[in-house]
Structure formats: C-alpha cells, structure tokens
Short mmCIF file of C-alpha atoms and ligand atoms in Angstrom, two decimals:
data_model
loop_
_atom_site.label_atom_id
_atom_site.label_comp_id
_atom_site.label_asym_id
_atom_site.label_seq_id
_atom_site.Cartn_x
_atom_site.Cartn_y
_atom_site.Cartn_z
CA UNK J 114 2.05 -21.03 -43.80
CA UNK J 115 5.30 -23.45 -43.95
CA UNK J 116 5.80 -24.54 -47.35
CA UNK J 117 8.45 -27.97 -48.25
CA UNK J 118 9.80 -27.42 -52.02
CA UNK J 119 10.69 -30.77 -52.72
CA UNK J 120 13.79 -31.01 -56.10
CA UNK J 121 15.53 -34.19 -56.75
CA UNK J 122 16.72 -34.44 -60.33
CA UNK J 123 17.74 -32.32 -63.15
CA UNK J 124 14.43 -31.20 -64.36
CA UNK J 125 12.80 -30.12 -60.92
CA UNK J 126 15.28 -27.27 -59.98
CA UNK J 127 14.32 -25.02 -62.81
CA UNK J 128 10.09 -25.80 -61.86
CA UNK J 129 10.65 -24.63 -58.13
CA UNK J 130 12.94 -21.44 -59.06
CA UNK J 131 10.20 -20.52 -60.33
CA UNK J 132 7.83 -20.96 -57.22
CA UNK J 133 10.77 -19.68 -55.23
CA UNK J 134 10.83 -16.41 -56.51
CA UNK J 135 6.57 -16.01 -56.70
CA UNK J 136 7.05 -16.20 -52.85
CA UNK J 137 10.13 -14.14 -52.28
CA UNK J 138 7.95 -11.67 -54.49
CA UNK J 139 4.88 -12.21 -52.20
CA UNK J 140 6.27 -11.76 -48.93
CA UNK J 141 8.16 -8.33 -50.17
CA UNK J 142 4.70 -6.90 -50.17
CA UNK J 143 2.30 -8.75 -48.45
CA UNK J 144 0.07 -7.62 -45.54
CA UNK J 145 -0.29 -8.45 -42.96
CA UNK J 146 3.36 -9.97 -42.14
CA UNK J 147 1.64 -12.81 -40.93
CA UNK J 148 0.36 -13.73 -44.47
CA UNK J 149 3.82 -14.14 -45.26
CA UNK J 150 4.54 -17.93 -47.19
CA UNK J 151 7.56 -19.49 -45.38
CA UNK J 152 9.27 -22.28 -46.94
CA UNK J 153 12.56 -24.75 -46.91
CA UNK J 154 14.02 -26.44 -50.25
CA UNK J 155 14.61 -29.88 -49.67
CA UNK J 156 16.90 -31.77 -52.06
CA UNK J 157 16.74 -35.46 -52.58
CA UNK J 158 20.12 -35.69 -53.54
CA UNK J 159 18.79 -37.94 -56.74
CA UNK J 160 20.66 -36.19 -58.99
CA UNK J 161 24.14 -35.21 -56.71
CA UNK J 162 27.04 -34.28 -59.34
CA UNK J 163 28.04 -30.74 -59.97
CA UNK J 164 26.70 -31.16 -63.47
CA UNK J 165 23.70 -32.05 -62.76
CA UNK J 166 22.67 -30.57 -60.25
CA UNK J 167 25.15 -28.29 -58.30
CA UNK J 168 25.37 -25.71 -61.23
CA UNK J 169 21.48 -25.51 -61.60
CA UNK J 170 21.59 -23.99 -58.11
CA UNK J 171 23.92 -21.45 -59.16
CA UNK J 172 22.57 -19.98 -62.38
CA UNK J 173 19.20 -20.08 -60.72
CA UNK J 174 20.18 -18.33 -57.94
CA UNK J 175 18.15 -20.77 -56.00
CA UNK J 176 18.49 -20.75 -52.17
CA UNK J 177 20.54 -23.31 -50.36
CA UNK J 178 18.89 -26.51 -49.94
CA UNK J 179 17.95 -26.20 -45.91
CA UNK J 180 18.30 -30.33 -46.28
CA UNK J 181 20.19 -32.32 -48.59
CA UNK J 182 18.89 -35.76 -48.23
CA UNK J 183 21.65 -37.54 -50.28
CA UNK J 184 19.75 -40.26 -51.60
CA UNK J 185 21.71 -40.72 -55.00
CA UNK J 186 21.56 -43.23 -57.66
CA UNK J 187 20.01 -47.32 -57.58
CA UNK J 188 17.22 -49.46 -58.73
CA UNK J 189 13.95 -47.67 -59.07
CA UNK J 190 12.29 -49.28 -55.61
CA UNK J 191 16.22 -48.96 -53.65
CA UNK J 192 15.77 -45.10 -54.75
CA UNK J 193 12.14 -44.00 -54.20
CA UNK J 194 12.55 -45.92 -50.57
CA UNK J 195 15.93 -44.65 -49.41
CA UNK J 196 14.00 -41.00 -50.41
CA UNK J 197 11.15 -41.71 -48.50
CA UNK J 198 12.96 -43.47 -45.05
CA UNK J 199 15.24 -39.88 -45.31
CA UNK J 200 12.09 -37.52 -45.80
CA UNK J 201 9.61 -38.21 -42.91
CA UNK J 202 11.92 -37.28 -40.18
CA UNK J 203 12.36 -34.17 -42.01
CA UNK J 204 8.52 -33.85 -42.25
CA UNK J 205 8.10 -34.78 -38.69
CA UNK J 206 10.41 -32.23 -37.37
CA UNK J 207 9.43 -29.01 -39.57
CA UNK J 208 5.45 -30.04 -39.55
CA UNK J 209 4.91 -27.75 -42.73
CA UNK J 210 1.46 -26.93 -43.80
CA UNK J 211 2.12 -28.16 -47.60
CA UNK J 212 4.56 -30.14 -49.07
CA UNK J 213 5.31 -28.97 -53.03
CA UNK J 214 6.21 -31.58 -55.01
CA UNK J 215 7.42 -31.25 -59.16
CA UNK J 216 7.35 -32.92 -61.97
CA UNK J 217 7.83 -36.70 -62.64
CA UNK J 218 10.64 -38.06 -61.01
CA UNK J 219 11.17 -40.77 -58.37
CA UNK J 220 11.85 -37.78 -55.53
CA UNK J 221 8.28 -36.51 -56.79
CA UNK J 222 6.83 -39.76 -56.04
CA UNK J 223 8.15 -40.48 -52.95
CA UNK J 224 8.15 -37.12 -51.02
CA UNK J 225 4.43 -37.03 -52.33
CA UNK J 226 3.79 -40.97 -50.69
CA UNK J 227 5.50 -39.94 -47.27
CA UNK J 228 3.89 -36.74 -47.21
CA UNK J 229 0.08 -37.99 -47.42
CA UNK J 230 0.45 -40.21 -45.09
CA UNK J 231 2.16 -38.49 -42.12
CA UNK J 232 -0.17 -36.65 -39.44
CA UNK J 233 0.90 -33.80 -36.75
CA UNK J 234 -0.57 -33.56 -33.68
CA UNK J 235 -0.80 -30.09 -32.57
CA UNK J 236 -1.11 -29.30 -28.94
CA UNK J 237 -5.10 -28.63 -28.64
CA UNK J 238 -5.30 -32.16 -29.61
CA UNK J 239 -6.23 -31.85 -32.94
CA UNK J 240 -4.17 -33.82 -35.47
CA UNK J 241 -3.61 -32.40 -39.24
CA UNK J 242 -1.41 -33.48 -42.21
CA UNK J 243 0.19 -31.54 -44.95
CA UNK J 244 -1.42 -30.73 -48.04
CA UNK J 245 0.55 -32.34 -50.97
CA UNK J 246 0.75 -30.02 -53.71
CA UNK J 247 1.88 -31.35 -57.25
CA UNK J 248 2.80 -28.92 -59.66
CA UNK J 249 3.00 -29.99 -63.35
CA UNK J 250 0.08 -32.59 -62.56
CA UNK J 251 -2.52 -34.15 -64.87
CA UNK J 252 0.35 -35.03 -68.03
CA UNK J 253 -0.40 -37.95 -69.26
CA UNK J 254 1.95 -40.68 -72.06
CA UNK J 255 -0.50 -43.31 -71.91
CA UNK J 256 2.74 -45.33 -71.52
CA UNK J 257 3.10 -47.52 -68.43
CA UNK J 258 6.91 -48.42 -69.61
CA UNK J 259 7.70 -45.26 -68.42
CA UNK J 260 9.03 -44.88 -64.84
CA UNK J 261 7.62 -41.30 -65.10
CA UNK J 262 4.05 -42.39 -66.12
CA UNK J 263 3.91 -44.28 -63.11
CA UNK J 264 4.97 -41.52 -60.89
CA UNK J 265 2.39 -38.80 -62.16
CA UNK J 266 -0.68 -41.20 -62.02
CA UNK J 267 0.25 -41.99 -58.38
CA UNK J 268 1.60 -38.30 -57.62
CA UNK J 269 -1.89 -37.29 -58.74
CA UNK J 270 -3.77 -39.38 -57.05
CA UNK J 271 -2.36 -38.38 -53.68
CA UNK J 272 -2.47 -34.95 -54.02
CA UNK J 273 -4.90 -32.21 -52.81
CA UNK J 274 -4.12 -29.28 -54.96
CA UNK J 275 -2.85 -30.03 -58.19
CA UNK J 276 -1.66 -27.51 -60.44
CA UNK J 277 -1.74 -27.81 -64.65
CA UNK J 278 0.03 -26.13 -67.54
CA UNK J 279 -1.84 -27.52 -70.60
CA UNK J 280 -5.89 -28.23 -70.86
CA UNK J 281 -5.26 -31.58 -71.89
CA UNK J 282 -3.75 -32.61 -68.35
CA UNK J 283 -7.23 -30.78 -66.85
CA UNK J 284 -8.97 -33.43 -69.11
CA UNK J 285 -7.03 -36.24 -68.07
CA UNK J 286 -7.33 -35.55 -64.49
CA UNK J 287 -11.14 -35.10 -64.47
CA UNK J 288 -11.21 -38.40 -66.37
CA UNK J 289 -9.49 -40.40 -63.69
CA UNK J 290 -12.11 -38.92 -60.94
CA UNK J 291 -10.21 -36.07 -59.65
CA UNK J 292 -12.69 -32.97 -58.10
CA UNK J 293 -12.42 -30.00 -60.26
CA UNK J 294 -11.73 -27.98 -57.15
CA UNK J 295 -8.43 -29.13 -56.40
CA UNK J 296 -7.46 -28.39 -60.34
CA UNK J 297 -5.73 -25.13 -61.27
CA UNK J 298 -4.72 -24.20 -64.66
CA UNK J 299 -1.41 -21.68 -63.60
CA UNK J 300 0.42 -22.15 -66.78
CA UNK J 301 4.15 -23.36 -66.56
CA UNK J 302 7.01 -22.98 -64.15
CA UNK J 303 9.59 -24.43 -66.50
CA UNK J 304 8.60 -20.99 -69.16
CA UNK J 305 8.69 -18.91 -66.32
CA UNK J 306 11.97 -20.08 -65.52
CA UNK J 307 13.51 -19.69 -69.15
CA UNK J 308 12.05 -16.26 -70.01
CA UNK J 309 13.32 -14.88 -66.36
CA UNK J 310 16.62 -16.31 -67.37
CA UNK J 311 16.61 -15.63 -71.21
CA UNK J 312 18.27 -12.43 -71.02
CA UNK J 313 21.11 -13.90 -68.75
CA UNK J 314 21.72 -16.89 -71.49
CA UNK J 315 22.13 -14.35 -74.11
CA UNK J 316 25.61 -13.29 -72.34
CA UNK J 317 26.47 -17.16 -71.97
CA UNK J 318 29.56 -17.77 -73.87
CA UNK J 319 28.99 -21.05 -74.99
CA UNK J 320 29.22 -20.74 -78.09
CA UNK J 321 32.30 -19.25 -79.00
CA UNK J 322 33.92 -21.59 -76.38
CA UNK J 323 32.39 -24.65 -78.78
CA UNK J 324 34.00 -22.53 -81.78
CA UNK J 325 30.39 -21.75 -83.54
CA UNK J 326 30.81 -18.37 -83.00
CA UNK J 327 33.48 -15.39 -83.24
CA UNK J 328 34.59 -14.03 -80.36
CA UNK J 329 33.13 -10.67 -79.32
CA UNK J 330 35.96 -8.27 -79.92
CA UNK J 331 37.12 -7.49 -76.58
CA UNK J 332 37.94 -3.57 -76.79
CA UNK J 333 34.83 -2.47 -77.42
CA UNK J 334 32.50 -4.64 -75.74
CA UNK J 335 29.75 -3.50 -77.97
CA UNK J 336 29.87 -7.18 -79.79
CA UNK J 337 26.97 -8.89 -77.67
CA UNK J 338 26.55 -12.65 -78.48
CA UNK J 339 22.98 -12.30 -80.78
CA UNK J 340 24.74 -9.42 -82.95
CA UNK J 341 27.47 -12.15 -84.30
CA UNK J 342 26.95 -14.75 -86.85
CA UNK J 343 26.46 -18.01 -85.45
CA UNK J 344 27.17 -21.37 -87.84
CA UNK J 345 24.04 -23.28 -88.30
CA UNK J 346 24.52 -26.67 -85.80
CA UNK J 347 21.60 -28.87 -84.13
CA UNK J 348 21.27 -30.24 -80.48
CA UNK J 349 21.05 -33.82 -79.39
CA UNK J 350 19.82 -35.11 -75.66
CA UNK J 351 19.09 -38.67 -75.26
CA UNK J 352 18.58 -40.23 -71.20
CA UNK J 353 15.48 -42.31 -72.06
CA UNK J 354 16.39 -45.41 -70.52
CA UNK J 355 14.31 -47.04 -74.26
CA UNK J 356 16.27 -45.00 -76.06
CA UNK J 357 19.87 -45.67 -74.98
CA UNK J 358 19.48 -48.84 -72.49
CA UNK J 359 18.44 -51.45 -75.37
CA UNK J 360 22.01 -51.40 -77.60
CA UNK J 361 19.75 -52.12 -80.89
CA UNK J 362 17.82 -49.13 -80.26
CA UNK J 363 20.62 -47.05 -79.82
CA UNK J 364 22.69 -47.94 -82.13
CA UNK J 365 19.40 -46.86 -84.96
CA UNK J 366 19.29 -43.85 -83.22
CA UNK J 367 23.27 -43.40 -83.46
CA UNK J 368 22.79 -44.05 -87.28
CA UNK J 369 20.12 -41.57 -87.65
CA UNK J 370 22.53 -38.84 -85.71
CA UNK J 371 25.35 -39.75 -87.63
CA UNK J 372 23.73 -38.95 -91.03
CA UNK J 373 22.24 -35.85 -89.83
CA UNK J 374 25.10 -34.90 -88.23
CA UNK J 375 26.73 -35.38 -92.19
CA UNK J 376 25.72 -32.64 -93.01
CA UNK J 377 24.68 -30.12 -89.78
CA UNK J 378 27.29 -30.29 -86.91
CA UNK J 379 25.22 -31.70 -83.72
CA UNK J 380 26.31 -30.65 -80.41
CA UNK J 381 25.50 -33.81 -77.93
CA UNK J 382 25.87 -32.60 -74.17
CA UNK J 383 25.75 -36.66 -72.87
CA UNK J 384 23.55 -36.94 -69.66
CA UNK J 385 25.82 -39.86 -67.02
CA UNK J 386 23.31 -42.52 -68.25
CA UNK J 387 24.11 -41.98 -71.80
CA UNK J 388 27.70 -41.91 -71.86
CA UNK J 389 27.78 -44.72 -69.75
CA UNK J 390 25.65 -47.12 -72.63
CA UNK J 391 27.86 -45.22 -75.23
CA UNK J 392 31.05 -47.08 -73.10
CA UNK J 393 29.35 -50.04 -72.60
CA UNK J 394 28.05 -50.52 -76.59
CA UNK J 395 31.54 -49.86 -77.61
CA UNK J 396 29.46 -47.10 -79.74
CA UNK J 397 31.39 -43.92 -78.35
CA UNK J 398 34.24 -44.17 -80.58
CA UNK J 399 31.52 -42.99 -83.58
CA UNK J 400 31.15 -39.65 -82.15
CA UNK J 401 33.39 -36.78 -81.39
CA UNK J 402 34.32 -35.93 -77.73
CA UNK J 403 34.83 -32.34 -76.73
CA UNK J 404 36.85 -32.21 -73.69
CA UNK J 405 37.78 -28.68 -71.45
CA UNK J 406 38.39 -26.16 -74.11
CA UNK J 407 37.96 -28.21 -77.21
CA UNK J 408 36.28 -26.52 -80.19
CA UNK J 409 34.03 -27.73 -83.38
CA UNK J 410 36.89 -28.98 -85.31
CA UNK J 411 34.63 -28.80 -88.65
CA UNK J 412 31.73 -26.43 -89.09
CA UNK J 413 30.20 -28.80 -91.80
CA UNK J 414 29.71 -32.15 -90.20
CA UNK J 415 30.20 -34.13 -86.92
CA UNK J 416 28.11 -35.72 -83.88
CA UNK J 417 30.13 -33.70 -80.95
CA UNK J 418 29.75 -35.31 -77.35
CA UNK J 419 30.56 -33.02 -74.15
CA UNK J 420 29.64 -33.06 -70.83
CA UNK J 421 26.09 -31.81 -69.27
CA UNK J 422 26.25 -27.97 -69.51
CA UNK J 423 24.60 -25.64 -66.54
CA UNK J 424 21.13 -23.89 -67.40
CA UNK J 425 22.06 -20.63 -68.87
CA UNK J 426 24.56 -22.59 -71.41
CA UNK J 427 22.12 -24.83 -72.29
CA UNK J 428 19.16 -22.19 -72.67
CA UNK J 429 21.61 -20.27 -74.78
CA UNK J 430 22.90 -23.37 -77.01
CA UNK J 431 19.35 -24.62 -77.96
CA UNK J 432 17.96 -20.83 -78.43
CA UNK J 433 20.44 -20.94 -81.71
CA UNK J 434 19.65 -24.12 -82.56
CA UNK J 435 18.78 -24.98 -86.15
CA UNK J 436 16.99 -28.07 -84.76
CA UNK J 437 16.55 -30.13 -81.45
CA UNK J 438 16.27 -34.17 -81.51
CA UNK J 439 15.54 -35.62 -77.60
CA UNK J 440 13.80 -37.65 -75.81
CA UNK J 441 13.34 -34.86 -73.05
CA UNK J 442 9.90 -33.66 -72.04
CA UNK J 443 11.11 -30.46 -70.79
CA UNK J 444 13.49 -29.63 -73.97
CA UNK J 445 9.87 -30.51 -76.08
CA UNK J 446 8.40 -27.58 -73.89
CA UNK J 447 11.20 -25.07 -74.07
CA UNK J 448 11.80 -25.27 -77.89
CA UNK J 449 8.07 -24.28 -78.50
CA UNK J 450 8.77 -21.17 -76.12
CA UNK J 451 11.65 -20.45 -77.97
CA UNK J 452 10.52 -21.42 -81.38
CA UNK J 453 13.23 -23.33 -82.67
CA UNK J 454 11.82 -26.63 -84.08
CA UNK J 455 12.11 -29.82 -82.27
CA UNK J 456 12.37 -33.66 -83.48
CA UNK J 457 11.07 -35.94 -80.42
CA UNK J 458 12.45 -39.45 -80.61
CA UNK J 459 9.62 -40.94 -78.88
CA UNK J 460 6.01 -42.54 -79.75
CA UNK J 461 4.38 -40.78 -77.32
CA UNK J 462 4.32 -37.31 -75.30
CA UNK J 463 2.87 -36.29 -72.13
CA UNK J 464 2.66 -32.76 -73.80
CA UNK J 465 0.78 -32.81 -76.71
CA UNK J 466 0.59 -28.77 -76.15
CA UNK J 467 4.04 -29.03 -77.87
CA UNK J 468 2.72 -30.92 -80.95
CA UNK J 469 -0.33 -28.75 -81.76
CA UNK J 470 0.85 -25.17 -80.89
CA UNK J 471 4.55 -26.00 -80.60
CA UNK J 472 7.25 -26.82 -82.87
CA UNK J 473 7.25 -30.35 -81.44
CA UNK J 474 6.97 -33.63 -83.70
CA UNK J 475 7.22 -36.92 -82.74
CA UNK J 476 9.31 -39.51 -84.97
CA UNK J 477 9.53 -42.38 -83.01
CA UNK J 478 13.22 -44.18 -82.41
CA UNK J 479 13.94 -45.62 -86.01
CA UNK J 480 16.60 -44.18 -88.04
CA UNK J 481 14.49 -43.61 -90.94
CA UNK J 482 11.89 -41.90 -89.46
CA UNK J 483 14.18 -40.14 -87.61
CA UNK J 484 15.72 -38.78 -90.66
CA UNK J 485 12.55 -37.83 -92.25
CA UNK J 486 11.34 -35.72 -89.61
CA UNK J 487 14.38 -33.98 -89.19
CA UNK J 488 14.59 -33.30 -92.64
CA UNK J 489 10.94 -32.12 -92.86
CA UNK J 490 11.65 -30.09 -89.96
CA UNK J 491 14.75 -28.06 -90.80
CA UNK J 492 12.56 -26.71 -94.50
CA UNK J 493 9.78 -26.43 -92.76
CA UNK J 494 8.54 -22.33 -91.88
CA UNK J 495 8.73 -22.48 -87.94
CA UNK J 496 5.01 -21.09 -86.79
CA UNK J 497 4.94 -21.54 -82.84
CA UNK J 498 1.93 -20.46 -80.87
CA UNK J 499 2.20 -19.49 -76.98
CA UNK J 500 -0.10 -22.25 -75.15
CA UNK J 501 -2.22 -20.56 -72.63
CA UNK J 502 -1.09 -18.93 -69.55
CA UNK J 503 2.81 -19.64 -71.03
CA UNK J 504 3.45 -15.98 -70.06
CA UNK J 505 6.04 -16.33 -67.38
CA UNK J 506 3.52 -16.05 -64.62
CA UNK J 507 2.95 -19.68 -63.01
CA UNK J 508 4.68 -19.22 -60.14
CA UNK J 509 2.80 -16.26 -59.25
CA UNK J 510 -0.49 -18.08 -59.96
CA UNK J 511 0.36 -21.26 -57.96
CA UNK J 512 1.77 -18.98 -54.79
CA UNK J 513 -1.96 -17.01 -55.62
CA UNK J 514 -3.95 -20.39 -55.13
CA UNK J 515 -1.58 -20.92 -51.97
CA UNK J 516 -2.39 -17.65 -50.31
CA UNK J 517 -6.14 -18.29 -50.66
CA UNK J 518 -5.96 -21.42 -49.21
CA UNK J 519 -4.11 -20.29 -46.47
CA UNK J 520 -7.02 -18.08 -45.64
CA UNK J 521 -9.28 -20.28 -45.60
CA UNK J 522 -7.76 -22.93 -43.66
CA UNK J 523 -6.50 -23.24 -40.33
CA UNK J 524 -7.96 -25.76 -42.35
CA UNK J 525 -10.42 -28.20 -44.08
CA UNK J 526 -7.60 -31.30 -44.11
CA UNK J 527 -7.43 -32.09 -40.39
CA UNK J 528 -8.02 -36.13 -40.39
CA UNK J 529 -10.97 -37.79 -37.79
C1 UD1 F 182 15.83 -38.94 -64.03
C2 UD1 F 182 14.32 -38.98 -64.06
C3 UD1 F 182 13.82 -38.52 -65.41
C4 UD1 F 182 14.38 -37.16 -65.77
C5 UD1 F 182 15.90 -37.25 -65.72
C6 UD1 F 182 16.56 -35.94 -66.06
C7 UD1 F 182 13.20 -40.70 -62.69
C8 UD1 F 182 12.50 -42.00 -62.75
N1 UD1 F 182 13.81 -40.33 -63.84
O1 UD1 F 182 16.29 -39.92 -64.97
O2 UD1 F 182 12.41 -38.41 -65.37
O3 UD1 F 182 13.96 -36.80 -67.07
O4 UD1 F 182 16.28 -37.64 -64.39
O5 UD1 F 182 17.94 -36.06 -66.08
O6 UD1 F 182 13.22 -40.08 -61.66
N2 UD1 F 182 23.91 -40.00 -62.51
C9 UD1 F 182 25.11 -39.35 -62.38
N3 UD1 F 182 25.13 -38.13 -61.75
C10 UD1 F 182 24.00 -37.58 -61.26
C11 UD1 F 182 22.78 -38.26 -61.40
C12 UD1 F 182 22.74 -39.46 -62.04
O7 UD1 F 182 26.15 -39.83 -62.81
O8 UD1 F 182 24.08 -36.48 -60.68
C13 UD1 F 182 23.85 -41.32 -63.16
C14 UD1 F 182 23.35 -42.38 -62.20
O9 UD1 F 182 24.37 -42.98 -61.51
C15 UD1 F 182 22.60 -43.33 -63.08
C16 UD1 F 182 22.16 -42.47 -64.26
O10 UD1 F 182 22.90 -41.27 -64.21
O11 UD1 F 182 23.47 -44.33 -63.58
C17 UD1 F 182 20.69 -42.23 -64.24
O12 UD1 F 182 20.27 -41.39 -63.13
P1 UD1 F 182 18.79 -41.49 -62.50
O13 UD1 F 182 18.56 -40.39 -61.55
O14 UD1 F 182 18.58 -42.86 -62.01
O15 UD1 F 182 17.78 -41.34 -63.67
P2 UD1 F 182 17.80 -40.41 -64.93
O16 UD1 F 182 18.01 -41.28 -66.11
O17 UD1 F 182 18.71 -39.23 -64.75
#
C-alpha cells in the first residue's frame, strides 16, 4: 500500500511524525514484506520559513519531504487553489492507495478536495481512487468565522476513514450522517508526538539562553535542566486572525498581557502574523523584544516578544510554564498532557476534552475576563486527567486500521 502524508503548516508536522514513525515501526517487523506500508511526505509549502517550518523537520527527525509544493502565503481561496492545481499532478503520477491528510488547515482542505476526486485507471481496465484519510477528524467550534471550522466540516465530509482523538468528535460526526464504520477512535498524534519527544526537550537549553534559569555548571555535567531552579514566567501565543487582525481586539488583549505580565514575566514567541499586526497597530513598542542572545532583563515583570522557537524549545518552555494564555488548539491539547494550566482566549473550542479533563479554560478575548481567569488559574490546584487513548499510541492505532484495510481491499472504493 502507497500512502501520501500530506503537512502544510505549523501544526501538521508534529501529527504526521507521529504516523511516520507507526509505519517505520511496522515495516521493521512486518510479514510478509509485501504488507509493508510505503509512503511519501508531501509538503504544501503553506508554512515555508525556517521557523516555521524548516526546524520542525529537524527536531522531528521527520523524513525529507519527497515534494515540496511551495505554495506559500495569500488570500484563503488564492492559497487552497494554488495547493490544489500543484497536488493532482503529484497524485496522478504516484497513484497512492490513500492520501493522509491532518488537522485543520487550508493544505488539509485542499489535498483532501483534489484527492476525492481524482481516479486511476489501472491496466485491467478497472479505475480506482485514493482513499482520503483525515486524521484529527470529527472536532467541532460550532464557529463558522473560523477558516478552520470550515475546513474540518468539508475535510470530513470527503473522507473515507476518519480517525478521532476525543468522543465528542465521534458524536459530532455521527450527527452530521457519517457511517460509524469509517470512525476510529486512535487517540492523538499530537501526544504521541510530545511524550516521544519529552525526554529530548528536557536537554533543550532554552531556558537559560532566555536567562530563567542558571546555567548547568559545565565541569560536571551532572546539572541536567529539571534539577535547577527555574523563575516562575508564563507563555503567550496569539495567530487567531480575531484575536490580533481587529486592532480593538488586540489592543484588550495587549492590556490584559500587560497587567499579567506586571507581575509574572511572559515569554511571547510572536507567530509572522502577529508581529506583523503588532507593526502595523503601532502596539509593538509596549512589549519587550528579545533578539539573538538577549536575556529576561527582569525576573519580576515584562511581556517579552521573540521569534517562533523549534519544537523541542517550545515543548520545553511551556512544560515549566506557570501558566499558558493562546488562542492555539494544539497548545490547549498539550498543556493538559503536560499539566500545566492553560487560559484560552477564545469563546469557543473544538476540544472540549481539554476543558473537562484538561487544565483548559476558556476566557474569551476581553481584558477583564482575561485577567480573571488567569488569576483563578495560577491559585488554582492543577488536577489533569489523561483523555482516553492519550497514551502515546495513535500512530500505531491509525497505521493498525491501515493495515486491515489493506487486507481487505484490493479494494471496496473502485468507482462504476
Ligand atoms: C495557519 C492555519 C491555522 C494554524 C496556523 C498555525 C489555515 C487556515 N490556518 O494559520 O489553522 O493554527 O497556521 O501557525 O490554514 N507566514 C510567514 N512564514 C511562514 C508562514 C506564514 O511569515 O512560514 C506569514 C504569512 O505570510 C501570513 C501569516 O504568516 O502573513 C499567516 O500565515 P497563514 O499560513 O496564512 O496562516 P496562519 O495564520 O499561520
């Protein structure tokens, strides 16, 4: 079987590393050789800085994208298009037997469109299409503003195996008419990603080089980064485009930081969007800007702005977090895993999991409510639950469901 693994943007490299490694895993011992799960990693090129995106590869130790489709930024409809004219001939001329598709961004979207609509015909005449496989399917906002809303109801809807990490999303799913056959619970790649990598975080750096902790002392080695004090400090990421687009909103949300950040240093690693509404608000001259080696200049107070940091940074700066405030949906899933509590500036969540066995809240984008959930949050006793099948075992699931249906195909989804 010929697998695509479709990644575009920020969020979808850590979901496939996952899936990656379930099938390097699975072909090291399967049997017969010709069970083996073949696949290519297709980037979109949505996200195409090093920050973004080149570093991900790196810490993940993901393969080499086999095609780099070097879509890049514009509009919403100039984007998903340009991603979808640059994936068919790549579909046409590899003719896989699935296409994987992740998460909620326009590359999901697109790949997912092109994919369910292309056929192959095979030599004995008979023509057959790809399965489209969305993993992460079945989350739900219940807010059409979103850009991502958009692109899971109509990811869903194309896709022949979807695969779930929370009960809710199984709910939602069978509500809107999809067959419970094509619906797997498998848990989450995003947690299988983090605890594979948690260990490797723990030797990041990142936090002496931001000055909130003391070097280890370099004789003896015997210093590792969680046996030194760290100063308490709290994480910001904001890229909604209703968070930080609208200067009104943004500028409550800067407030709300600002007072916070009075009294608990924030660390702010800016996503492009951000930084660029910061410049254009004429707000950035509020917060601090780290540059190259720049440290915390005062362990007491301060909203501190740097650039994106690389996965096992980041995993290692929000594991010693007092407190998270974002707007991310991945961030709401990986503080629950790690237990450190998190303050979601939104109304809404696609992952309520996070909310009712998490350490998630939702506050909303005011700066008073802001304030009081952050406050609430740092006294409140952290209690975290693991949400089912969170174990660090997705991958291995989803490559499972892909094996069996392997088998039993040569398969059902040839069009007449
Ligand atoms: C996208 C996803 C969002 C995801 C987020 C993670 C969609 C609809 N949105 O939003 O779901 O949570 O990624 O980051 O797919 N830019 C750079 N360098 C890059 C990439 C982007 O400077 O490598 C700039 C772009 O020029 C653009 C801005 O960042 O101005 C936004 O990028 P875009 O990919 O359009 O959407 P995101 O806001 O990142």
């Amino acid at each position: 079987m010929k697998l695509l693994l479709v990644a575009g943007a920020r969020p979808n490299f850590m979901k496939i590393a996952s899936i990656v490694e379930a099938i390097d895993s699975h072909n090291l011992t399967v049997q017969p050789a010709g069970n083996r799960l073949d696949y290519l990693v297709v980037h979109t090129g949505q996200h195409y800085d090093e920050r973004m995106a080149g570093t991900f590869f790196r810490d993940l130790k993901l393969p080499r994208p086999a095609v780099n489709l070097e879509v890049g930024s514009g509009s919403h409809a100039v984007q998903t298009a340009e991603i979808m004219k640059r994936f068919e001939p790549v579909l046409e001329k590899e003719r896989p037997d699935a296409v994987v598709v992740v998460g909620d961004v326009n590359s999901t979207i697109a790949c997912a469109l092109v994919a369910s609509k292309v056929t192959f015909k095979e030599s004995t005449g008979i023509t057959r299409r790809p399965l489209v496989v969305h993993v992460e399917a079945g989350l739900r906002s219940r807010d059409r503003s979103m850009p991502e809303e958009t692109n899971r109801i109509l990811t869903d809807a194309l896709a022949d195996l979807l695969f779930v990490t929370e009960r809710d999303a199984v709910r939602n799913l069978l509500r809107e008419g999809v067959p419970r056959r094509r619906i797997h619970m498998v848990g989450n790649t995003m947690v299988d990603t983090l605890l594979r990598h948690r260990a490797r975080a723990e030797q990041s750096n990142v936090l002496e080089r931001l000055g909130l902790q003391a070097a280890a002392p370099s004789q003896t080695g015997t210093a590792r980064g969680r046996d030194r004090a760290v100063a308490p400090y709290g994480v910001v990421t904001l890229h909604r485009p209703s968070n930080v687009d609208d200067p009104a909103v943004f500028r409550g949300i800067l407030k709300a930081l600002l007072t916070i950040g009075r009294t608990l240093p924030l660390v702010f690693p800016i996503h492009p969007r951000t930084m660029a509404r910061l410049n254009e608000f004429g707000l950035l001259s509020q917060c601090r800007l780290l540059h190259g080696d720049d440290r915390i200049e005062n362990l007491t107070e301060g909203l501190y702005c740097l650039d994106p940091l690389g996965y096992l940074d980041f995993l290692r700066l929000l594991s010693c977090a007092k407190i998270v405030l974002t707007d991310s949906g991945g961030i709401q899933e990986e503080t629950t895993v790690l237990g450190v509590p998190c303050v979601t500036l939104r109304e809404n969540t696609e992952r309520p999991v996070t909310v009712t066995e998490g350490t998630n809240v939702l506050c909303g984008m005011s700066a008073a409510k802001i304030l009081k959930a952050a406050t609430t949050k740092l006294r409140e006793p952290v209690r975290p639950r693991a949400p089912k099948f969170w174990d660090g075992r997705a991958g291995e699931r989803i490559v499972n469901v892909l094996q069996a249906r392997m088998l039993d195909r040569q398969h059902a989804y040839s069009r007449t």
